[in-house]
Coordinates of C-alpha atoms in Angstrom, one line a residue:
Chain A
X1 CA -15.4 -11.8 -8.4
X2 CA -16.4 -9.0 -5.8
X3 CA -15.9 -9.3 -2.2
X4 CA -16.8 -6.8 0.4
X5 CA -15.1 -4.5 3.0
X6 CA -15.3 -1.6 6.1
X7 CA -12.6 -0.3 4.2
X8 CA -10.7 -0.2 1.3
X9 CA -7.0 1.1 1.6
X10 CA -5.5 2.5 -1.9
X11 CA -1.8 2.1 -1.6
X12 CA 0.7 -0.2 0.0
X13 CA 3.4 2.2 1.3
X14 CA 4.0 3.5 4.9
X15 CA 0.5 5.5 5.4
X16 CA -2.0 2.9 3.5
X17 CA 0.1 -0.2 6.1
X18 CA -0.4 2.5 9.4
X19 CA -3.9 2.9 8.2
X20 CA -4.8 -0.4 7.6
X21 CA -3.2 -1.5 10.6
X22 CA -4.9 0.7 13.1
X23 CA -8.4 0.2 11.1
X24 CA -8.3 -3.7 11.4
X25 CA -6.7 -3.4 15.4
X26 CA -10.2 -1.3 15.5
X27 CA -12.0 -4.2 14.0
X28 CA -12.6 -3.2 10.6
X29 CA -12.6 -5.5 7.8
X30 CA -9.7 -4.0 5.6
X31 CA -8.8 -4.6 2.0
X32 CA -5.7 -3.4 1.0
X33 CA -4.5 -2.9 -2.5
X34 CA -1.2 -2.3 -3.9
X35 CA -0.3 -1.5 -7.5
X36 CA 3.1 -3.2 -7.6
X37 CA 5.0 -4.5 -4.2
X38 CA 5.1 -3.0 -0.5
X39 CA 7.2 -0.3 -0.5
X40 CA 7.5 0.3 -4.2
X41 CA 6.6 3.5 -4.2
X42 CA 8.5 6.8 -1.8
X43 CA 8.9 4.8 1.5
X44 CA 11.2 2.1 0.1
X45 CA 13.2 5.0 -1.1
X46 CA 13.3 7.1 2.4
X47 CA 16.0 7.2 4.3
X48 CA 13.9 6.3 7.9
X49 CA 14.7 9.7 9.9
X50 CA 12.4 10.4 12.6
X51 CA 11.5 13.9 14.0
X52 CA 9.5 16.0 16.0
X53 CA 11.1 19.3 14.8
X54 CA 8.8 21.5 12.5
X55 CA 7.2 24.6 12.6
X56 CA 3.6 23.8 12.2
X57 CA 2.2 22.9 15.5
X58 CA 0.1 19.8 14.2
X59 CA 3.2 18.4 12.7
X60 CA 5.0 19.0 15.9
X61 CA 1.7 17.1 17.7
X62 CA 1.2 14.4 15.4
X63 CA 5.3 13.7 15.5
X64 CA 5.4 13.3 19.5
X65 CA 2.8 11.1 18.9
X66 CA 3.9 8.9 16.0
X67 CA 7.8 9.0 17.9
X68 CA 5.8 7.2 21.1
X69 CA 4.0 4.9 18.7
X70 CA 7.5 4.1 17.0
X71 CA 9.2 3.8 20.7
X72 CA 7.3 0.6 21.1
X73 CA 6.6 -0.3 18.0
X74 CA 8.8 -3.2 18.1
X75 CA 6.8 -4.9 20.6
X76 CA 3.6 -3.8 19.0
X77 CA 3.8 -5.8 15.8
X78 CA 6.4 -8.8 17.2
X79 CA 9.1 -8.0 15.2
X80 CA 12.3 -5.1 15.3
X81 CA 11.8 -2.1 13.4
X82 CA 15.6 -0.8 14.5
X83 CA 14.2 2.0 16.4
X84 CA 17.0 3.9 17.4
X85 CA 16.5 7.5 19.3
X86 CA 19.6 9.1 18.6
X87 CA 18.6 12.6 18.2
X88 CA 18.7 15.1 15.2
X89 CA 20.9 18.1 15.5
X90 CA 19.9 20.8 12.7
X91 CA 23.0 23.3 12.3
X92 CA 22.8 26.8 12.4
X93 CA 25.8 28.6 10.3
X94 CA 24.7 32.1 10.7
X95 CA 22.3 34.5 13.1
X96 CA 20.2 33.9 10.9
X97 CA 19.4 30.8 11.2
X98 CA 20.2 30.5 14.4
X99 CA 17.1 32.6 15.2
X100 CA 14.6 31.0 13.2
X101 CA 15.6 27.8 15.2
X102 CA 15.1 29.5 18.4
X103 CA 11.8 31.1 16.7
X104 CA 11.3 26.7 16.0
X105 CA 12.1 25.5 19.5
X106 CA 9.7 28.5 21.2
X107 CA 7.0 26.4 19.4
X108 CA 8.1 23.0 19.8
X109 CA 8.9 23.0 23.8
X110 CA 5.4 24.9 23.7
X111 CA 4.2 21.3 23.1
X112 CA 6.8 19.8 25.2
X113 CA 9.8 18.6 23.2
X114 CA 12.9 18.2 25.0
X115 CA 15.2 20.4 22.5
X116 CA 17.6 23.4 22.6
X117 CA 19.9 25.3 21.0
X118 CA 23.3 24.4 21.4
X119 CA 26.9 25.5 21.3
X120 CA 29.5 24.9 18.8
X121 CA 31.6 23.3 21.1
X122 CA 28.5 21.0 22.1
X123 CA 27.5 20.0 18.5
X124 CA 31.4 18.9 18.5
X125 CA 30.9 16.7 21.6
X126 CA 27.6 15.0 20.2
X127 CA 29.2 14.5 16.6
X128 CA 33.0 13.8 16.9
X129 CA 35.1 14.6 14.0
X130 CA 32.3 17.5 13.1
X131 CA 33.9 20.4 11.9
X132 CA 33.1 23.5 13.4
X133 CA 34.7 26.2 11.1
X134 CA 31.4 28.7 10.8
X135 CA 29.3 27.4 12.8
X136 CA 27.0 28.6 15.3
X137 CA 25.3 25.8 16.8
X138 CA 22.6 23.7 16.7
X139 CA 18.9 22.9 17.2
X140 CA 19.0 19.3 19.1
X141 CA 16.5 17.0 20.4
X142 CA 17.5 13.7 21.3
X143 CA 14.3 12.0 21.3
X144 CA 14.3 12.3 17.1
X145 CA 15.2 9.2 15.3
X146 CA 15.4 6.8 12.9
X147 CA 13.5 3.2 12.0
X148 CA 14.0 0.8 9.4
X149 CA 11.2 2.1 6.2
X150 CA 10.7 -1.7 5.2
X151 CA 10.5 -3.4 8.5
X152 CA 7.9 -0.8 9.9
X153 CA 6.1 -0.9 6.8
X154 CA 5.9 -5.1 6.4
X155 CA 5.6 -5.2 10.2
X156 CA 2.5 -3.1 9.6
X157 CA 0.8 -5.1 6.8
X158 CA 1.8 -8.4 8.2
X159 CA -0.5 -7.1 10.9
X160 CA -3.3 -6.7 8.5
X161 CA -3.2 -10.1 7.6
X162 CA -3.0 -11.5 11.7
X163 CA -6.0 -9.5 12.1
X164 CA -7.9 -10.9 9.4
X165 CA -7.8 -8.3 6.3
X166 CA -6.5 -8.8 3.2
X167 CA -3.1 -7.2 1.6
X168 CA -3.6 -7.9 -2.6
X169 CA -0.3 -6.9 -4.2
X170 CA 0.3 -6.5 -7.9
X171 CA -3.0 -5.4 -8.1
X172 CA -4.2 -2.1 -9.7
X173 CA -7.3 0.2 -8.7
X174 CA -9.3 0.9 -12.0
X175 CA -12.1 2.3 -11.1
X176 CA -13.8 4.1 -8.0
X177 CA -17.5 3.8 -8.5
X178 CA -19.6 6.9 -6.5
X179 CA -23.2 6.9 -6.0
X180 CA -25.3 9.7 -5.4
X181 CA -22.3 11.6 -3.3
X182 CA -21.0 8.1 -1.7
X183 CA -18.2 5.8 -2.5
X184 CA -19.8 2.2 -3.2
X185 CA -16.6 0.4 -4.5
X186 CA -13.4 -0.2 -6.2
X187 CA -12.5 -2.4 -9.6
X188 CA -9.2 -3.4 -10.0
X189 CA -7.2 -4.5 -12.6
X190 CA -8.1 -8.1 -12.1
X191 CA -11.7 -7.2 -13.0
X192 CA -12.6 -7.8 -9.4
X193 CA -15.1 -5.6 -7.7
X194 CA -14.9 -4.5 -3.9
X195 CA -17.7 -3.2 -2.4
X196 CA -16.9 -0.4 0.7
X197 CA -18.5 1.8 2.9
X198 CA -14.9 3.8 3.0
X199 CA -12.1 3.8 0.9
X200 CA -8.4 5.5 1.7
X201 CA -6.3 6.9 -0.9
X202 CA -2.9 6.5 0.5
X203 CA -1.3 6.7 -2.8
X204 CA 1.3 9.0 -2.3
X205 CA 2.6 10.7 -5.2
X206 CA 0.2 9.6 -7.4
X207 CA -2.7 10.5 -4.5
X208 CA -4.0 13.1 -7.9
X209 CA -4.8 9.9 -10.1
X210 CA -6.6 7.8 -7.6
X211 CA -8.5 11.3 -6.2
X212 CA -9.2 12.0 -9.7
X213 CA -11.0 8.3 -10.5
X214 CA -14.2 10.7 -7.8
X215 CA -13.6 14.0 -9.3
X216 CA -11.5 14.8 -5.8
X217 CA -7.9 17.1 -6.8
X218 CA -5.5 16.5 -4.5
X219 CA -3.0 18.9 -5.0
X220 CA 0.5 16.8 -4.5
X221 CA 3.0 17.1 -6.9
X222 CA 6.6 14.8 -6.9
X223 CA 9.8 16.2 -6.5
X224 CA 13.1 14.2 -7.1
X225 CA 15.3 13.5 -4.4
X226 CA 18.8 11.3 -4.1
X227 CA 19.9 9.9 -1.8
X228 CA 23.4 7.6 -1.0
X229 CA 24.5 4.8 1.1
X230 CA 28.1 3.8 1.7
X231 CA 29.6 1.0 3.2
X232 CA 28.8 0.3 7.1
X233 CA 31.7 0.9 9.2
X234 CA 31.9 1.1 13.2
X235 CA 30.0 3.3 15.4
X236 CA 30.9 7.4 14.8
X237 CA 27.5 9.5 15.8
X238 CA 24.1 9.0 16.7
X239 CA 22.1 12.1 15.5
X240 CA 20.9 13.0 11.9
X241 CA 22.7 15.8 10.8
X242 CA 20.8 18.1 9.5
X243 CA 23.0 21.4 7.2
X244 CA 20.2 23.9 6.0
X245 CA 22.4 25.8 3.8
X246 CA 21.6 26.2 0.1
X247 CA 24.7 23.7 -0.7
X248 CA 23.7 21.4 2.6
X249 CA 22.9 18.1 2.7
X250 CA 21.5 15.4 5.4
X251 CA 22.9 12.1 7.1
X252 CA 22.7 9.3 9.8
X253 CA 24.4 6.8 10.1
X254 CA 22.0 3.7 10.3
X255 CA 22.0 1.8 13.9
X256 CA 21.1 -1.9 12.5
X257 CA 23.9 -1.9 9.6
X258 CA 26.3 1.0 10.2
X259 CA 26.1 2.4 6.8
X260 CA 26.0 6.3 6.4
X261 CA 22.6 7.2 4.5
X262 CA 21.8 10.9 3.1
X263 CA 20.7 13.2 0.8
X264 CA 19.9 16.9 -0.3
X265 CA 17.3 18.9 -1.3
X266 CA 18.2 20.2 -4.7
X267 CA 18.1 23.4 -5.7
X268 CA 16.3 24.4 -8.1
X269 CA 13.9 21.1 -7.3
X270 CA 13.6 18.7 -10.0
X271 CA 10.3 18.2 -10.3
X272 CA 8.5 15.3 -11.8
X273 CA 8.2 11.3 -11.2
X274 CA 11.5 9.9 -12.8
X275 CA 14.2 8.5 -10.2
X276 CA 17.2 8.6 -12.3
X277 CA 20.3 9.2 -11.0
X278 CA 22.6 12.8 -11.1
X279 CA 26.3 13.0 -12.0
X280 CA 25.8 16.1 -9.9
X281 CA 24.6 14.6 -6.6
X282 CA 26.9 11.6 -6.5
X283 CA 29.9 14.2 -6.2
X284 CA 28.1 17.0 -4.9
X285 CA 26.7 14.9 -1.8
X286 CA 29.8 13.0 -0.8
X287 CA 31.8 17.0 -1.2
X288 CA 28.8 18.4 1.5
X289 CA 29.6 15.0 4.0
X290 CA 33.5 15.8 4.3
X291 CA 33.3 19.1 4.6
X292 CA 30.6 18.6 7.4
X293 CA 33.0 15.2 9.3
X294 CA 35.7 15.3 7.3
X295 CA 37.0 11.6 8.8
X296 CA 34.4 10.2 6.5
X297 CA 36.5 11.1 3.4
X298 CA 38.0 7.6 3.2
X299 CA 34.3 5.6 3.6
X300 CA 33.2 4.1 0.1
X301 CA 29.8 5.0 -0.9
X302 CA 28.1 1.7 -2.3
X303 CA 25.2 3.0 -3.8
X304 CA 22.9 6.4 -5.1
X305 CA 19.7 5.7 -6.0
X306 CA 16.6 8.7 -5.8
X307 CA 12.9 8.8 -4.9
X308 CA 9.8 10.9 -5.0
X309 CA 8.6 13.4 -2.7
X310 CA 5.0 13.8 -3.2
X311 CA 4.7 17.5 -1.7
X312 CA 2.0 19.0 -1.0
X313 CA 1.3 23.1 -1.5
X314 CA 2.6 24.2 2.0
X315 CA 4.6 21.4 2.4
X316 CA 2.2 19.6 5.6
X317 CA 0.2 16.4 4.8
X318 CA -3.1 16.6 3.1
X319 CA -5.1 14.2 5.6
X320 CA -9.2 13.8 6.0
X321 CA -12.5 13.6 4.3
X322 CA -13.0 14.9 0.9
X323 CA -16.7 16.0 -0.9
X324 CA -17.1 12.5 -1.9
X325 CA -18.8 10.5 1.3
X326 CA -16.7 7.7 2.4
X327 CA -13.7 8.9 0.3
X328 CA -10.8 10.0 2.5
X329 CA -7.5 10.7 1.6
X330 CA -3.9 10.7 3.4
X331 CA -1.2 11.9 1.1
X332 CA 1.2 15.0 0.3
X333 CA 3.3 14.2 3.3
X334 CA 6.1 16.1 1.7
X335 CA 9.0 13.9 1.7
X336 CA 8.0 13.0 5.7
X337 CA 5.8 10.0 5.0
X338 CA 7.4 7.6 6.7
X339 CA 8.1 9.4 10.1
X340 CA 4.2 10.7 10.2
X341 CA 3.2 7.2 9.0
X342 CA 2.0 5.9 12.3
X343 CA 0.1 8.7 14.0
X344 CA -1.2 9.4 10.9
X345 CA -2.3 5.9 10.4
X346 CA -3.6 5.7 13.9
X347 CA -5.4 9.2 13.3
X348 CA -6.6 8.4 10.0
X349 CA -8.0 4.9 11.3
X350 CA -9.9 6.5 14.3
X351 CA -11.4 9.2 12.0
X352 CA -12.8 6.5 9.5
X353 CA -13.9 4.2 12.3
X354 CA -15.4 7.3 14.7
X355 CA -15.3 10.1 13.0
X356 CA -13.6 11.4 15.7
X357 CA -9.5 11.4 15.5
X358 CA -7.5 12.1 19.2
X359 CA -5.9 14.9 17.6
X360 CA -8.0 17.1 15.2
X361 CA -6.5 17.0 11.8
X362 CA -8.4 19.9 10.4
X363 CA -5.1 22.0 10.0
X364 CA -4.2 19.2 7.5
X365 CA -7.3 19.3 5.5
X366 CA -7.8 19.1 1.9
X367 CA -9.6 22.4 1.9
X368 CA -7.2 24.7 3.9
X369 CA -5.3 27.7 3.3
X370 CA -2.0 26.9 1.7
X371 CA -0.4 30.3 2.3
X372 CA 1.5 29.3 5.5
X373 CA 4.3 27.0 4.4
X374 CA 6.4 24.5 7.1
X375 CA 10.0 26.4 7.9
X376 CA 11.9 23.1 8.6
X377 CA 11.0 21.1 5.6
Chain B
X1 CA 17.1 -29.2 -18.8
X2 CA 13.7 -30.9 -17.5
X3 CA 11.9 -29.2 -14.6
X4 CA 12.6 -32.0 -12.7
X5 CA 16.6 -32.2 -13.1
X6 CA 16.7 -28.3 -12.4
X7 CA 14.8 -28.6 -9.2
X8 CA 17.3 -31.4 -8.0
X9 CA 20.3 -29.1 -8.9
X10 CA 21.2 -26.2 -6.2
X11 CA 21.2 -22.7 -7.4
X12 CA 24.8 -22.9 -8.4
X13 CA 24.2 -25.9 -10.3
X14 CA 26.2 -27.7 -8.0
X15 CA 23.9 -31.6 -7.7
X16 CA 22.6 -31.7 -4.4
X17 CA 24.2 -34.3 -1.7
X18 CA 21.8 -37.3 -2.2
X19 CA 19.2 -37.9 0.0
X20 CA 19.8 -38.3 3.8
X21 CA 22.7 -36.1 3.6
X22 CA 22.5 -33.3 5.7
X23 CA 22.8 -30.1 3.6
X24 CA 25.4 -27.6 4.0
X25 CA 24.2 -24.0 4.7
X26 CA 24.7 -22.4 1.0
X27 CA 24.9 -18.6 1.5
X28 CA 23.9 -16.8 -1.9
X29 CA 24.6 -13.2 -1.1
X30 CA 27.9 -13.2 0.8
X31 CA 27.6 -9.2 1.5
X32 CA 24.5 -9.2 3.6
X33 CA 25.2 -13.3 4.4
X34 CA 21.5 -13.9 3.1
X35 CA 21.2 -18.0 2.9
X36 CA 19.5 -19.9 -0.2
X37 CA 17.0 -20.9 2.6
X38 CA 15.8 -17.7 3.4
X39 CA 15.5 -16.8 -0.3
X40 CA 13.6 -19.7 -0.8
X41 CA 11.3 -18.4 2.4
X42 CA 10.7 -15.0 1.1
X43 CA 9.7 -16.2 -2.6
X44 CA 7.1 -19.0 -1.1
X45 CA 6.2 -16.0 1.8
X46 CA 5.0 -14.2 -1.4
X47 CA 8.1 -12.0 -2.4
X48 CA 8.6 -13.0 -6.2
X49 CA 10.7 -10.5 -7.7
X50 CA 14.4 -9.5 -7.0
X51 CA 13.3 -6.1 -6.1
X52 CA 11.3 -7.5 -3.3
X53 CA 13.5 -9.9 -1.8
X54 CA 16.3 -7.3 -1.9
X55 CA 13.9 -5.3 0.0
X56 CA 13.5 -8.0 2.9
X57 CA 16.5 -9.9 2.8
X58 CA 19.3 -6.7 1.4
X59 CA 20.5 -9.2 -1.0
X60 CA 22.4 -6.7 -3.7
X61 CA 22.6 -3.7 -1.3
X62 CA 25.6 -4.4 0.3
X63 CA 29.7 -4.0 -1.4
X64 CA 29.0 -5.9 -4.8
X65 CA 25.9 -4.6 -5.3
X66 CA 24.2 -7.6 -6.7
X67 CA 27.1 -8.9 -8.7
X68 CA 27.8 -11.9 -7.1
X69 CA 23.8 -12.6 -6.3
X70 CA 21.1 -11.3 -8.8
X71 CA 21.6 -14.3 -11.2
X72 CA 21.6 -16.7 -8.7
X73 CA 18.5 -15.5 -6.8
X74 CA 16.8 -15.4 -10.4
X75 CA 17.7 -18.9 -11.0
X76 CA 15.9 -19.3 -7.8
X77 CA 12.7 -17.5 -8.4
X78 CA 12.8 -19.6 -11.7
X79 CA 12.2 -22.9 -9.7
X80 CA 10.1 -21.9 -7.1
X81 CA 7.9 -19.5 -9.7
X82 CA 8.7 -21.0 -12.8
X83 CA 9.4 -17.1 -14.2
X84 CA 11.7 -17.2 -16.5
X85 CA 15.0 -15.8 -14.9
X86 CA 15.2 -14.4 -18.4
X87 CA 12.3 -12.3 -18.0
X88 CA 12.8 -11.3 -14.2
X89 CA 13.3 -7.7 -14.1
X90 CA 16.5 -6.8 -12.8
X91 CA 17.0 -4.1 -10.2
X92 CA 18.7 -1.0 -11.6
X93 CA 21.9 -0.5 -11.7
X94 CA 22.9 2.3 -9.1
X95 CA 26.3 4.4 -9.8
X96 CA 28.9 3.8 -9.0
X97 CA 29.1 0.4 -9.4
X98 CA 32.0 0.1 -7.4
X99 CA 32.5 1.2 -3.9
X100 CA 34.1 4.7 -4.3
X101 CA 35.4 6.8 -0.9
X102 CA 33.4 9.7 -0.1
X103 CA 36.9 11.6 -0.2
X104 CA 37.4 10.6 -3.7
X105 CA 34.1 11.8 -5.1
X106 CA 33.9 14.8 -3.5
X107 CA 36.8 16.1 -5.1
X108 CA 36.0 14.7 -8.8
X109 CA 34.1 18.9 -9.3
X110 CA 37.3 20.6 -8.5
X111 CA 39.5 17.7 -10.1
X112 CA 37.3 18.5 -13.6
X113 CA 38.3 22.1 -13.0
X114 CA 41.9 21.5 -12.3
X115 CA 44.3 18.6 -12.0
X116 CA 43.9 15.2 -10.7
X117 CA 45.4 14.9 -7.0
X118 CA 46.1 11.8 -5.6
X119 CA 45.9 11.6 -1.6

């Protein structure tokens, strides 16, 4: 059977629903294919923290964007999405830190964002129970946040389907067929044929496989990361917490169920696609919560579980045309897929449809200089 | 079992109240109170494996962790799907399998190194 499209989206996670979302809301006919279920892939295994702190000014740009689209994001697709703005504070433990998050917040209230460094004392006041033994203070903004990874993400493709596109699950992309320079269609695994002027490769970590189906490298490799969840229990803090140190760790506790969710970024990384889980971080993790709020010694973790992070070389997303015509790609979002998701879907969708994005996206191009790598990863 | 005796049996086995009775609410996963109605929605809304109903109705992410739900839920993909419940695949199995405090686990490193303390 073949059918036909404006544009064929490869991947069914948080950046191929934005996409397709934005794309159909702009009246194209969208086709969107995912290999297993929604969410299968690194967004159903995020842990739904929202910010606008980085380093690279796009980032910074394309975050106060995607935190207004998330603000209202409820209302835009009917249903909640458990936006909750209640701030990130990123510790600082030594001078050294401290001053590359002052060196952070120059560039970030450069473009407007509400956050400062704060005192020791004042970290206490936003997080009770924190302890403050070493610590210097803290980078907060509280318009950061947190959303609900599956909500947003079926929210978004229930969309697609209002508007008149299609959402196939459980269905693979075989084949990309190119002529003379220009994408002409997809086959997928059902033998099925669809024919497209454009097709996205939203495909996350396995963006290379997809890219590689036109002779296009995208350069993302996957990283493992855990991540825990314990029991919910009543109201302590609103921020992420954020500990940079080489045994840190990150956590928030969730505004819809009241669970504490968090993780780490291991060192040395542990590179590669499997999500098993560690001895190491289910004792590790829980040892870098108390000794940041030691109250939370007696809270029962439920669950560890890990996902991918499908990094890219600098650690910014790799987002825009490629040398095929018609082929674009949105990938390599570095473990921060699902907070860029809907400016980058929205910014994706209006460089497909115009050719013309609201915010230039050439710092985030396939082709770019890798040498200048995001501080606050 | 014929399909049509299993379809008139609930997913606990239990024989439903005959026609014209008006059915009790049946709550198949008591941690995130997710009913046998809404399970029921999300297979026929397109949602046919336990790893994607868990994903919109948390059924298995809260304190048993699936224990007290999977087998049911399966049984009831089986009769709206007709997959086997057999060959549904099962989520995996996340440590630790039973809720552990943060407190607890944190200690386990220096525990290994010395001796057990008890709060």
């Amino acid at each position: 059977m073949s059918k036909t499209a404006d544009t064929v989206v490869i991947g069914g996670g948080i950046i191929g629903a934005a996409t397709g979302y934005y794309l159909a809301k702009m009246g194209h006919k969208v086709v969107l294919l995912e290999r297993d279920f929604p969410c299968s892939g690194s967004t159903g295994r995020c842990i739904g923290g929202i910010r606008a702190q980085f380093t690279h000014d796009l980032s910074i740009r394309v975050m106060l964007e995607s935190i207004r689209i998330f603000s209202k994001l409820g209302d835009e697709l009917g249903q909640s999405v458990e936006w909750h703005q209640g701030g990130y504070l990123f510790l600082a433990f030594d001078l050294e830190r401290k001053k590359a998050f002052l060196d952070a917040i120059r560039i970030q209230q450069g473009y407007g964002l509400n956050v400062e460094f704060i005192s020791a004392d004042k970290c206490g006041q936003i997080v009770p129970g924190l302890d403050q033994e070493g610590l210097v203070g803290g980078a907060y903004c509280p318009t950061d946040g947190q959303a609900d990874p599956f909500k947003v993400t079926y929210g978004y493709l229930a969309g697609i389907k209002r508007l008149g596109g299609e959402v196939l699950v459980r269905t693979e992309v075989k084949q990309v067929r190119v002529r003379r320079g220009r994408v002409v269609s997809v086959v997928t695994d059902k033998g099925d044929e669809i024919f497209a002027p454009n097709i996205l490769n939203a495909a996350g970590c396995w963006a290379d496989d997809v890219g590689k189906m036109v002779g296009v490298e995208i350069p993302v490799k996957a990283d493992r990361h855990e991540s825990l969840v314990t029991e919910s229990v009543e109201r302590l803090f609103d921020p992420m917490l954020v500990d940079y140190r080489s045994d840190g760790c990150y956590f928030v506790q969730h505004i819809g169920t009241g669970h504490f969710i968090g993780c780490y970024t291991p060192v040395p990384l542990v590179p590669g696609l499997q999500i098993d889980s560690s001895d190491e971080f289910i004792t590790e993790m829980p040892r870098r919560m108390v000794r940041l709020v030691p109250k939370l010694g007696g809270v029962k973790v439920l669950r560890q579980w890990a996902g991918s992070y499908g990094m890219s070389p600098d650690g910014s997303p790799l987002c825009g045309k490629t040398p095929v015509d018609g082929f674009y790609v949105a990938s390599g979002m570095s473990g921060h897929g699902f907070m860029f998701g809907p400016a980058i879907g929205k910014l994706m969708a209006e460089l497909i449809v115009s050719g013309e994005p609201s915010l230039p996206l050439d710092q985030f191009a396939l082709d770019r200089d890798f040498s200048k790598a995001e501080a606050m990863k | 079992m014929s399909k049509k005796s299993s379809r008139a049996r609930n997913a606990t086995g239990v024989k439903r109240p005959a026609s014209g009775v008006k059915r009790p609410v049946t709550t198949v996963c008591r941690c995130e109170e997710a009913t046998e109605q809404e399970i029921r929605q999300a297979i026929r809304a397109g949602h046919h494996s336990l790893e994607e109903i868990k994903r919109v109705l948390r059924t298995g992410m809260g304190h048993c962790q699936g224990r007290g739900c999977l087998r049911i839920i399966a049984r009831i993909v089986q009769e709206e799907t007709g997959i086997p419940a057999s060959e549904q695949k099962m989520p995996m199995p996340r440590p630790p399998l039973k809720p552990l405090p943060l407190g607890m686990l944190g200690r386990w490193q220096d525990d290994e190194r010395g001796t057990m303390n008890d709060e």
